[in-house]
Amino acid sequence: LLDENAIYLIIEKMDCGTLEQHLQYFGNGFSETMVQHVAVQILHAIEHCHENNIMHRDIKPANILVANDMTVKLADFGLGCIAAY
């Protein structure tokens, strides 16, 4: 049974690593364009959360998933909460 007071997150399975792993592997090997590409995606993810009154509260490289095609997904909403504006 579904609980009316619960929030269920359904996410896709991604074959990827975290931004932390990519930074350790590539070091300073990210081009300026790639840094901008990743940063814009992270900012869009945060904007989407905030538009839906969700605060992540634990954004760090280990909680940012990066797919092989450099698609970025924000993960681990364990500390997240619904913002009361």
PDB file of C-alpha atoms in Angstrom:
ATOM      1  CA  LEU A   1       0.000   0.000   0.000  1.00  0.00           C
ATOM      2  CA  LEU A   2       1.119   3.521  -0.724  1.00  0.00           C
ATOM      3  CA  ASP A   3       1.335   5.895   2.206  1.00  0.00           C
ATOM      4  CA  GLU A   4      -0.315   9.249   1.463  1.00  0.00           C
ATOM      5  CA  ASN A   5       2.172  11.051   3.718  1.00  0.00           C
ATOM      6  CA  ALA A   6       5.292   9.550   2.140  1.00  0.00           C
ATOM      7  CA  ILE A   7       7.354  10.812  -0.751  1.00  0.00           C
ATOM      8  CA  TYR A   8       8.544   8.167  -3.192  1.00  0.00           C
ATOM      9  CA  LEU A   9      11.494   8.816  -5.467  1.00  0.00           C
ATOM     10  CA  ILE A  10      11.870   6.683  -8.552  1.00  0.00           C
ATOM     11  CA  ILE A  11      15.148   7.086 -10.375  1.00  0.00           C
ATOM     12  CA  GLU A  12      16.720   5.521 -13.379  1.00  0.00           C
ATOM     13  CA  LYS A  13      19.673   3.170 -13.157  1.00  0.00           C
ATOM     14  CA  MET A  14      22.798   4.861 -14.486  1.00  0.00           C
ATOM     15  CA  ASP A  15      26.092   3.268 -15.391  1.00  0.00           C
ATOM     16  CA  CYS A  16      28.288   6.080 -14.191  1.00  0.00           C
ATOM     17  CA  GLY A  17      30.517   7.421 -11.501  1.00  0.00           C
ATOM     18  CA  THR A  18      30.363  10.356  -9.174  1.00  0.00           C
ATOM     19  CA  LEU A  19      31.823  13.762  -9.839  1.00  0.00           C
ATOM     20  CA  GLU A  20      34.264  13.021  -7.024  1.00  0.00           C
ATOM     21  CA  GLN A  21      35.526   9.925  -8.876  1.00  0.00           C
ATOM     22  CA  HIS A  22      35.823  11.856 -12.142  1.00  0.00           C
ATOM     23  CA  LEU A  23      37.812  14.616 -10.442  1.00  0.00           C
ATOM     24  CA  GLN A  24      40.188  12.068  -8.887  1.00  0.00           C
ATOM     25  CA  TYR A  25      40.642  10.223 -12.185  1.00  0.00           C
ATOM     26  CA  PHE A  26      40.992  13.204 -14.511  1.00  0.00           C
ATOM     27  CA  GLY A  27      42.498  15.671 -12.042  1.00  0.00           C
ATOM     28  CA  ASN A  28      42.986  18.933 -13.904  1.00  0.00           C
ATOM     29  CA  GLY A  29      42.103  17.257 -17.202  1.00  0.00           C
ATOM     30  CA  PHE A  30      38.660  18.876 -17.447  1.00  0.00           C
ATOM     31  CA  SER A  31      38.499  21.547 -20.129  1.00  0.00           C
ATOM     32  CA  GLU A  32      36.910  24.888 -19.346  1.00  0.00           C
ATOM     33  CA  THR A  33      34.014  23.936 -21.624  1.00  0.00           C
ATOM     34  CA  MET A  34      33.443  20.675 -19.742  1.00  0.00           C
ATOM     35  CA  VAL A  35      33.516  22.462 -16.376  1.00  0.00           C
ATOM     36  CA  GLN A  36      30.913  24.926 -17.660  1.00  0.00           C
ATOM     37  CA  HIS A  37      28.786  22.064 -19.051  1.00  0.00           C
ATOM     38  CA  VAL A  38      28.786  20.220 -15.722  1.00  0.00           C
ATOM     39  CA  ALA A  39      28.257  23.400 -13.661  1.00  0.00           C
ATOM     40  CA  VAL A  40      25.241  24.470 -15.733  1.00  0.00           C
ATOM     41  CA  GLN A  41      23.631  21.040 -15.295  1.00  0.00           C
ATOM     42  CA  ILE A  42      24.196  21.133 -11.529  1.00  0.00           C
ATOM     43  CA  LEU A  43      22.675  24.622 -11.316  1.00  0.00           C
ATOM     44  CA  HIS A  44      19.655  23.500 -13.382  1.00  0.00           C
ATOM     45  CA  ALA A  45      19.166  20.536 -11.022  1.00  0.00           C
ATOM     46  CA  ILE A  46      19.289  22.806  -7.977  1.00  0.00           C
ATOM     47  CA  GLU A  47      16.913  25.269  -9.643  1.00  0.00           C
ATOM     48  CA  HIS A  48      14.455  22.448 -10.372  1.00  0.00           C
ATOM     49  CA  CYS A  49      14.575  21.306  -6.747  1.00  0.00           C
ATOM     50  CA  HIS A  50      14.014  24.816  -5.419  1.00  0.00           C
ATOM     51  CA  GLU A  51      11.131  25.445  -7.848  1.00  0.00           C
ATOM     52  CA  ASN A  52       9.488  22.382  -6.278  1.00  0.00           C
ATOM     53  CA  ASN A  53      10.261  23.499  -2.698  1.00  0.00           C
ATOM     54  CA  ILE A  54      12.893  20.813  -2.146  1.00  0.00           C
ATOM     55  CA  MET A  55      16.162  21.570  -0.359  1.00  0.00           C
ATOM     56  CA  HIS A  56      18.933  19.014  -1.006  1.00  0.00           C
ATOM     57  CA  ARG A  57      21.172  20.088   1.929  1.00  0.00           C
ATOM     58  CA  ASP A  58      24.077  17.774   1.030  1.00  0.00           C
ATOM     59  CA  ILE A  59      25.433  18.850  -2.354  1.00  0.00           C
ATOM     60  CA  LYS A  60      28.995  17.611  -2.757  1.00  0.00           C
ATOM     61  CA  PRO A  61      30.950  15.862  -5.531  1.00  0.00           C
ATOM     62  CA  ALA A  62      30.122  12.418  -4.091  1.00  0.00           C
ATOM     63  CA  ASN A  63      26.382  13.141  -4.525  1.00  0.00           C
ATOM     64  CA  ILE A  64      26.589  14.237  -8.150  1.00  0.00           C
ATOM     65  CA  LEU A  65      26.383  11.403 -10.672  1.00  0.00           C
ATOM     66  CA  VAL A  66      28.098  11.780 -14.029  1.00  0.00           C
ATOM     67  CA  ALA A  67      27.204   9.441 -16.911  1.00  0.00           C
ATOM     68  CA  ASN A  68      29.595   8.457 -19.686  1.00  0.00           C
ATOM     69  CA  ASP A  69      28.076  11.136 -21.953  1.00  0.00           C
ATOM     70  CA  MET A  70      28.688  13.740 -19.177  1.00  0.00           C
ATOM     71  CA  THR A  71      25.014  13.948 -18.247  1.00  0.00           C
ATOM     72  CA  VAL A  72      24.826  15.052 -14.622  1.00  0.00           C
ATOM     73  CA  LYS A  73      22.242  13.956 -12.044  1.00  0.00           C
ATOM     74  CA  LEU A  74      21.842  15.137  -8.461  1.00  0.00           C
ATOM     75  CA  ALA A  75      21.624  12.165  -6.074  1.00  0.00           C
ATOM     76  CA  ASP A  76      21.253  11.232  -2.397  1.00  0.00           C
ATOM     77  CA  PHE A  77      18.361  13.256  -1.046  1.00  0.00           C
ATOM     78  CA  GLY A  78      18.711  11.601   2.375  1.00  0.00           C
ATOM     79  CA  LEU A  79      19.142  14.967   4.117  1.00  0.00           C
ATOM     80  CA  GLY A  80      16.697  16.721   1.804  1.00  0.00           C
ATOM     81  CA  CYS A  81      13.596  18.398   3.074  1.00  0.00           C
ATOM     82  CA  ILE A  82      10.551  20.243   1.848  1.00  0.00           C
ATOM     83  CA  ALA A  83      11.201  23.962   2.185  1.00  0.00           C
ATOM     84  CA  ALA A  84       8.661  25.999   4.070  1.00  0.00           C
ATOM     85  CA  TYR A  85       8.605  29.441   2.438  1.00  0.00           C
TER      86      TYR A  85
END
